[in-house]
Amino acid sequence: MNLGTSEEETAKEIHIPADINWEMLDKSKFFVLGAALFSGVSGALYPAVLMKTRQQVCHPQGSCIKGAFTLVRHEGLKGLYRGFGTSLMGTIPARALYMTALEVTKSNVGSAVLSLGFTEAKASAAANAVGGLTAAMAAQLVWTPVDVVSQRLMVQGSSGLVNACNYVNGFDAFRKIVRADGVKGLYRGFGISILTYAPSNAVWWASYSVAQSMVWGGIGCYVCKKGEENGNTVKPDSKTVMAVQGVSAAVAGSVSALITMPLDTIKTRLQVLDGEDSNGKRGPSIGQTVRNLVREGGWTACYRGLGPRCASMSMSATTMITTYEFLKRLSAKNHDGFYSKSS
């Protein structure tokens, strides 16, 4: 997204990185490098996702940190990576679909909004919100089945989890789910996944765009003085740009996590609980899931795992966005003209 922001209080011009749109990218390099970079990021953040999932689904067994130490003590570090192989296999195509939908939508919506006479900042926020919404909806076609399988592997063996099957690996889980519920079993919680991730992504990308404008407008001028200065122009160095992107991403991640946490908890429980119990009775509906949560711990039960999710989303957002912006620059066809002017 465009980091350009206007600073009317100063006569200096701040040259900050311009956005690299879809047409400027070398697509083959973009997808190959993206798969490698994001696989590494996913591996680093996976333990936090696993612990968040276990807290959402199982009855409370103490703090998340205590649960993580208990899991490592019994199973070793590999216990924190249950289902990672399955998750990684699905994440690569899902991420490719997500990035394509995001960049194409941002480019088209941004141009359309600018043509209507809106300011660049408003056009950027709108393009990011619509791009995030579209990308999340497209990627859920792949991510939902991956979530259903990998999350069941994550919580396997947890105390307090009833009607749980035992799975040897991701393929075994896939086979048993399809045999029990058909292909639709892989899309349990698809509707609420859309309701969770579509607005979450829209909020995140819009918040990210607004946060960047606020950071550049509020402290950007002062921080940029450490950069390369020539006359009335200030050109922030790469470390300053990455710091602004990281802070903006962390703020956006926390806001998005807080807003969508109840939906994420409900979605996770719907996806993990078996479609039928031993008596052939169907699994709980969305309404029943909410009632069960409230009965277990009041409305605050909908926020179980908020700490790990906020931490995971903030770390993920910071890491992902700096990696993503770095990826776009590595994949650009022309490395000249990366700076836009803001005065």
Coordinates of C-alpha atoms in Angstrom, one line a residue:
M1 CA 0.0 0.0 0.0
N2 CA 1.1 3.6 -0.4
L3 CA 2.8 5.0 2.6
G4 CA 2.5 8.5 1.4
T5 CA 1.1 10.9 3.9
S6 CA 0.9 14.7 4.0
E7 CA 2.8 16.7 6.6
E8 CA 1.5 20.2 6.3
E9 CA 3.4 21.5 9.4
T10 CA 6.8 21.2 7.7
A11 CA 8.2 22.6 4.5
K12 CA 10.3 19.4 4.1
E13 CA 9.5 16.8 1.6
I14 CA 9.5 13.2 2.9
H15 CA 10.4 10.7 0.3
I16 CA 8.9 7.4 1.4
P17 CA 8.5 4.1 -0.4
A18 CA 5.8 4.1 -3.1
D19 CA 3.5 1.1 -3.4
I20 CA 4.4 -1.7 -5.8
N21 CA 1.2 -2.8 -7.5
W22 CA 0.3 -6.0 -9.3
E23 CA 1.5 -4.9 -12.7
M24 CA 5.0 -4.1 -11.4
L25 CA 5.6 -7.6 -10.0
D26 CA 7.5 -10.5 -11.6
K27 CA 4.8 -13.1 -10.9
S28 CA 7.0 -16.3 -11.0
K29 CA 9.5 -14.8 -8.5
F30 CA 6.7 -13.4 -6.4
F31 CA 5.1 -16.9 -5.9
V32 CA 8.3 -18.9 -5.5
L33 CA 10.0 -16.6 -3.1
G34 CA 6.6 -16.1 -1.3
A35 CA 6.2 -19.8 -0.7
A36 CA 9.7 -20.1 0.8
L37 CA 9.5 -17.0 3.0
F38 CA 6.0 -17.5 4.4
S39 CA 6.7 -21.2 5.1
G40 CA 9.4 -20.1 7.4
V41 CA 7.2 -17.5 9.1
S42 CA 4.4 -20.0 9.5
G43 CA 6.8 -22.4 11.2
A44 CA 7.9 -19.8 13.7
L45 CA 4.4 -18.8 14.7
Y46 CA 2.7 -22.3 14.6
P47 CA 3.2 -23.1 18.4
A48 CA 1.2 -19.9 19.4
V49 CA -1.6 -21.0 17.0
L50 CA -1.6 -24.5 18.4
M51 CA -1.9 -23.3 22.0
K52 CA -4.7 -20.8 21.1
T53 CA -6.6 -23.6 19.4
R54 CA -6.3 -25.9 22.4
Q55 CA -7.5 -23.3 24.8
Q56 CA -10.5 -22.5 22.7
V57 CA -11.7 -26.1 22.4
C58 CA -10.8 -27.8 25.6
H59 CA -12.0 -27.1 29.1
P60 CA -9.7 -24.7 31.0
Q61 CA -6.6 -26.4 32.3
G62 CA -4.6 -23.4 33.5
S63 CA -2.7 -20.7 31.6
C64 CA -1.5 -21.0 28.1
I65 CA 2.2 -20.9 29.1
K66 CA 1.6 -23.7 31.7
G67 CA -0.1 -25.8 29.0
A68 CA 2.7 -25.3 26.6
F69 CA 5.3 -26.4 29.2
T70 CA 3.2 -29.5 30.0
L71 CA 2.8 -30.4 26.4
V72 CA 6.6 -30.1 25.8
R73 CA 7.4 -32.1 29.0
H74 CA 5.2 -35.0 27.8
E75 CA 5.8 -34.9 24.0
G76 CA 8.9 -32.8 23.5
L77 CA 9.0 -29.8 21.1
K78 CA 7.4 -31.8 18.4
G79 CA 4.2 -31.6 20.4
L80 CA 4.0 -27.9 19.5
Y81 CA 4.0 -28.8 15.9
R82 CA 1.2 -31.3 15.7
G83 CA -0.5 -30.9 12.3
F84 CA 2.1 -28.5 10.9
G85 CA 2.9 -30.6 7.9
T86 CA -0.8 -30.7 6.9
S87 CA -1.1 -27.0 7.6
L88 CA 1.9 -26.1 5.5
M89 CA 0.8 -28.2 2.5
G90 CA -2.5 -26.3 2.4
T91 CA -1.1 -22.9 3.4
I92 CA 1.2 -22.6 0.3
P93 CA -1.7 -22.7 -2.3
A94 CA -4.0 -20.8 0.0
R95 CA -1.4 -18.0 0.5
A96 CA -0.8 -17.8 -3.3
L97 CA -4.6 -17.4 -3.9
Y98 CA -4.7 -14.9 -1.1
M99 CA -1.9 -12.7 -2.4
T100 CA -3.2 -12.8 -5.9
A101 CA -6.7 -11.7 -4.9
L102 CA -5.3 -9.1 -2.6
E103 CA -3.0 -7.4 -5.1
V104 CA -5.4 -7.5 -8.0
T105 CA -8.3 -6.1 -6.0
K106 CA -6.1 -3.4 -4.3
S107 CA -4.8 -2.2 -7.7
N108 CA -8.3 -2.1 -9.3
V109 CA -10.1 -0.6 -6.3
G110 CA -7.4 1.9 -5.6
S111 CA -7.5 3.3 -9.2
A112 CA -11.3 3.4 -9.2
V113 CA -11.5 5.3 -5.9
L114 CA -8.8 7.8 -7.0
S115 CA -10.8 8.4 -10.2
L116 CA -13.8 9.4 -8.1
G117 CA -11.8 12.3 -6.6
F118 CA -10.9 10.9 -3.2
T119 CA -7.6 11.6 -1.5
E120 CA -4.8 9.2 -1.8
A121 CA -5.0 8.2 1.9
K122 CA -8.7 7.4 1.6
A123 CA -8.2 5.5 -1.6
S124 CA -5.5 3.5 0.0
A125 CA -7.6 2.6 3.1
A126 CA -10.6 1.7 0.9
A127 CA -8.4 -0.4 -1.5
N128 CA -6.8 -2.2 1.4
A129 CA -10.1 -3.0 3.1
V130 CA -11.8 -4.3 0.0
G131 CA -8.6 -6.2 -1.0
G132 CA -8.4 -7.9 2.4
L133 CA -12.1 -8.8 2.3
T134 CA -11.8 -10.3 -1.2
A135 CA -8.6 -12.2 -0.5
A136 CA -9.9 -13.7 2.7
M137 CA -13.1 -15.0 1.0
A138 CA -11.1 -16.5 -1.9
A139 CA -8.5 -18.2 0.4
Q140 CA -11.1 -19.8 2.7
L141 CA -11.9 -22.2 -0.2
V142 CA -8.5 -23.8 0.6
W143 CA -7.9 -22.7 4.2
T144 CA -11.2 -24.1 5.7
P145 CA -10.4 -27.8 4.9
V146 CA -6.8 -27.3 6.0
D147 CA -8.0 -25.8 9.3
V148 CA -10.5 -28.6 9.9
V149 CA -7.8 -31.3 9.5
S150 CA -4.9 -29.5 11.2
Q151 CA -6.9 -28.2 14.2
R152 CA -8.1 -31.8 15.0
L153 CA -4.5 -32.9 15.0
M154 CA -3.6 -29.9 17.2
V155 CA -6.1 -30.8 20.0
Q156 CA -5.7 -34.6 19.8
G157 CA -5.0 -36.0 23.2
S158 CA -6.2 -32.9 25.1
S159 CA -7.9 -33.6 28.4
G160 CA -11.6 -32.5 28.5
L161 CA -12.2 -33.1 24.8
V162 CA -15.1 -35.5 24.2
N163 CA -16.1 -37.5 21.2
A164 CA -12.6 -37.1 19.7
C165 CA -11.2 -39.5 17.1
N166 CA -7.6 -40.6 17.1
Y167 CA -5.7 -39.7 13.9
V168 CA -2.4 -41.1 12.7
N169 CA -1.6 -38.2 10.5
G170 CA -3.2 -35.6 8.3
F171 CA -4.1 -38.0 5.6
D172 CA -5.8 -40.3 8.1
A173 CA -7.7 -37.4 9.5
F174 CA -8.8 -36.3 6.0
R175 CA -10.0 -39.9 5.2
K176 CA -11.9 -40.3 8.4
I177 CA -13.6 -37.0 8.2
V178 CA -14.7 -37.6 4.6
R179 CA -15.9 -41.1 5.4
A180 CA -18.0 -39.8 8.4
D181 CA -19.4 -36.6 6.9
G182 CA -18.6 -36.5 3.2
V183 CA -16.8 -33.6 1.6
K184 CA -19.0 -31.2 3.5
G185 CA -17.3 -32.4 6.7
L186 CA -14.1 -30.6 5.4
Y187 CA -16.1 -27.4 5.2
R188 CA -17.5 -27.4 8.8
G189 CA -17.6 -23.8 9.9
F190 CA -17.1 -22.5 6.4
G191 CA -19.8 -19.9 6.8
I192 CA -18.6 -18.6 10.1
S193 CA -15.0 -18.7 8.8
I194 CA -16.0 -16.2 6.1
L195 CA -17.8 -14.2 8.8
T196 CA -14.6 -14.3 10.9
Y197 CA -11.8 -13.8 8.4
A198 CA -13.5 -11.6 5.8
P199 CA -14.2 -8.7 8.2
S200 CA -11.0 -9.5 10.2
N201 CA -8.9 -9.0 7.1
A202 CA -10.9 -5.9 6.0
V203 CA -10.3 -4.4 9.5
W204 CA -6.7 -5.4 9.5
W205 CA -5.7 -4.0 6.1
A206 CA -7.7 -0.8 6.6
S207 CA -6.2 -0.4 10.2
Y208 CA -2.8 -1.0 8.8
S209 CA -3.2 1.7 6.2
V210 CA -4.6 4.2 8.7
A211 CA -1.9 3.3 11.3
Q212 CA 0.9 3.9 8.8
S213 CA -0.5 7.3 8.0
M214 CA -0.8 8.2 11.7
V215 CA 2.8 7.0 12.4
W216 CA 4.3 8.9 9.5
G217 CA 2.2 12.0 10.2
G218 CA 2.8 11.9 14.0
I219 CA 6.5 10.8 14.4
G220 CA 7.6 10.1 10.9
C221 CA 9.2 13.5 10.4
Y222 CA 11.3 13.3 13.6
V223 CA 12.4 9.7 13.0
C224 CA 13.2 10.4 9.4
K225 CA 15.7 13.0 10.5
K226 CA 18.0 10.1 11.2
G227 CA 17.9 9.2 7.6
E228 CA 19.5 10.7 4.5
E229 CA 18.8 14.4 4.4
N230 CA 19.4 16.6 1.4
G231 CA 18.2 20.2 1.5
N232 CA 14.4 20.2 2.1
T233 CA 14.0 16.5 1.4
V234 CA 14.2 13.6 3.9
K235 CA 14.6 10.1 2.7
P236 CA 14.0 7.5 5.5
D237 CA 16.3 4.5 5.5
S238 CA 15.1 0.9 5.1
K239 CA 15.3 0.3 8.9
T240 CA 13.0 3.2 9.6
V241 CA 10.5 2.1 6.9
M242 CA 10.5 -1.5 8.3
A243 CA 10.0 -0.1 11.9
V244 CA 6.9 1.9 10.8
Q245 CA 5.5 -1.0 8.9
G246 CA 6.1 -3.4 11.9
V247 CA 4.5 -1.0 14.5
S248 CA 1.5 -0.4 12.2
A249 CA 1.0 -4.1 11.6
A250 CA 1.1 -4.9 15.3
V251 CA -1.5 -2.3 16.1
A252 CA -3.7 -3.6 13.3
G253 CA -3.3 -7.2 14.4
S254 CA -4.3 -6.4 18.0
V255 CA -7.4 -4.4 16.9
S256 CA -8.5 -7.2 14.5
A257 CA -7.9 -10.0 17.1
L258 CA -10.0 -8.2 19.7
I259 CA -12.9 -7.5 17.4
T260 CA -13.2 -10.9 15.9
M261 CA -12.2 -13.2 18.9
P262 CA -15.7 -14.5 19.7
L263 CA -16.3 -15.5 16.1
D264 CA -12.9 -17.2 16.0
T265 CA -13.6 -19.2 19.1
I266 CA -17.0 -20.4 17.8
K267 CA -15.5 -21.3 14.4
T268 CA -12.7 -23.3 16.0
R269 CA -15.1 -25.3 18.2
L270 CA -17.4 -26.1 15.3
Q271 CA -14.5 -27.3 13.1
V272 CA -12.9 -29.5 15.8
L273 CA -15.9 -31.2 17.3
D274 CA -17.0 -34.3 15.5
G275 CA -19.9 -34.2 13.1
E276 CA -21.6 -37.0 15.0
D277 CA -21.2 -38.5 18.5
S278 CA -21.3 -42.2 19.4
N279 CA -25.1 -42.1 19.4
G280 CA -25.3 -40.7 15.8
K281 CA -26.4 -37.3 17.1
R282 CA -25.3 -34.4 15.0
G283 CA -22.7 -32.0 16.4
P284 CA -23.8 -28.7 18.0
S285 CA -25.0 -25.8 15.9
I286 CA -23.7 -22.3 16.1
G287 CA -26.4 -21.4 18.6
Q288 CA -25.7 -24.5 20.7
T289 CA -21.9 -23.8 20.6
V290 CA -22.5 -20.2 21.9
R291 CA -24.8 -21.5 24.7
N292 CA -22.2 -24.2 25.7
L293 CA -19.5 -21.6 25.9
V294 CA -21.6 -19.3 28.0
R295 CA -22.5 -22.2 30.3
E296 CA -18.9 -23.2 30.7
G297 CA -17.5 -19.7 31.6
G298 CA -20.0 -16.9 30.9
W299 CA -19.5 -14.5 28.0
T300 CA -15.8 -14.3 28.7
A301 CA -15.5 -17.9 27.5
C302 CA -15.8 -16.5 24.0
Y303 CA -12.5 -14.8 24.6
R304 CA -10.6 -17.9 25.6
G305 CA -7.2 -17.8 24.0
L306 CA -7.3 -14.0 23.5
G307 CA -3.8 -13.6 24.9
P308 CA -2.2 -16.2 22.5
R309 CA -4.3 -14.9 19.6
C310 CA -3.4 -11.3 20.2
A311 CA 0.3 -12.3 20.5
S312 CA 0.1 -14.6 17.5
M313 CA -1.7 -12.1 15.3
S314 CA 0.5 -9.2 16.3
M315 CA 3.7 -11.2 15.8
S316 CA 2.3 -12.7 12.7
A317 CA 1.2 -9.3 11.3
T318 CA 4.5 -7.7 12.1
T319 CA 6.5 -10.6 10.6
M320 CA 4.2 -11.2 7.7
I321 CA 3.9 -7.5 6.6
T322 CA 7.6 -6.9 6.7
T323 CA 8.2 -10.1 4.9
Y324 CA 5.5 -9.3 2.4
E325 CA 6.8 -5.8 1.6
F326 CA 10.3 -7.2 1.3
L327 CA 9.0 -9.9 -1.0
K328 CA 7.3 -7.3 -3.2
R329 CA 10.5 -5.4 -3.6
L330 CA 12.5 -8.5 -4.4
S331 CA 9.9 -9.4 -7.0
A332 CA 9.6 -6.0 -8.6
K333 CA 10.4 -5.9 -12.3
N334 CA 12.0 -2.4 -12.0
H335 CA 13.8 -1.4 -8.8
D336 CA 13.9 2.2 -9.7
G337 CA 11.4 4.8 -8.6
F338 CA 10.5 3.1 -5.3
Y339 CA 10.1 6.4 -3.5
S340 CA 7.2 8.7 -3.6
K341 CA 7.2 12.3 -2.4
S342 CA 5.2 13.7 0.5
S343 CA 5.5 17.3 1.5

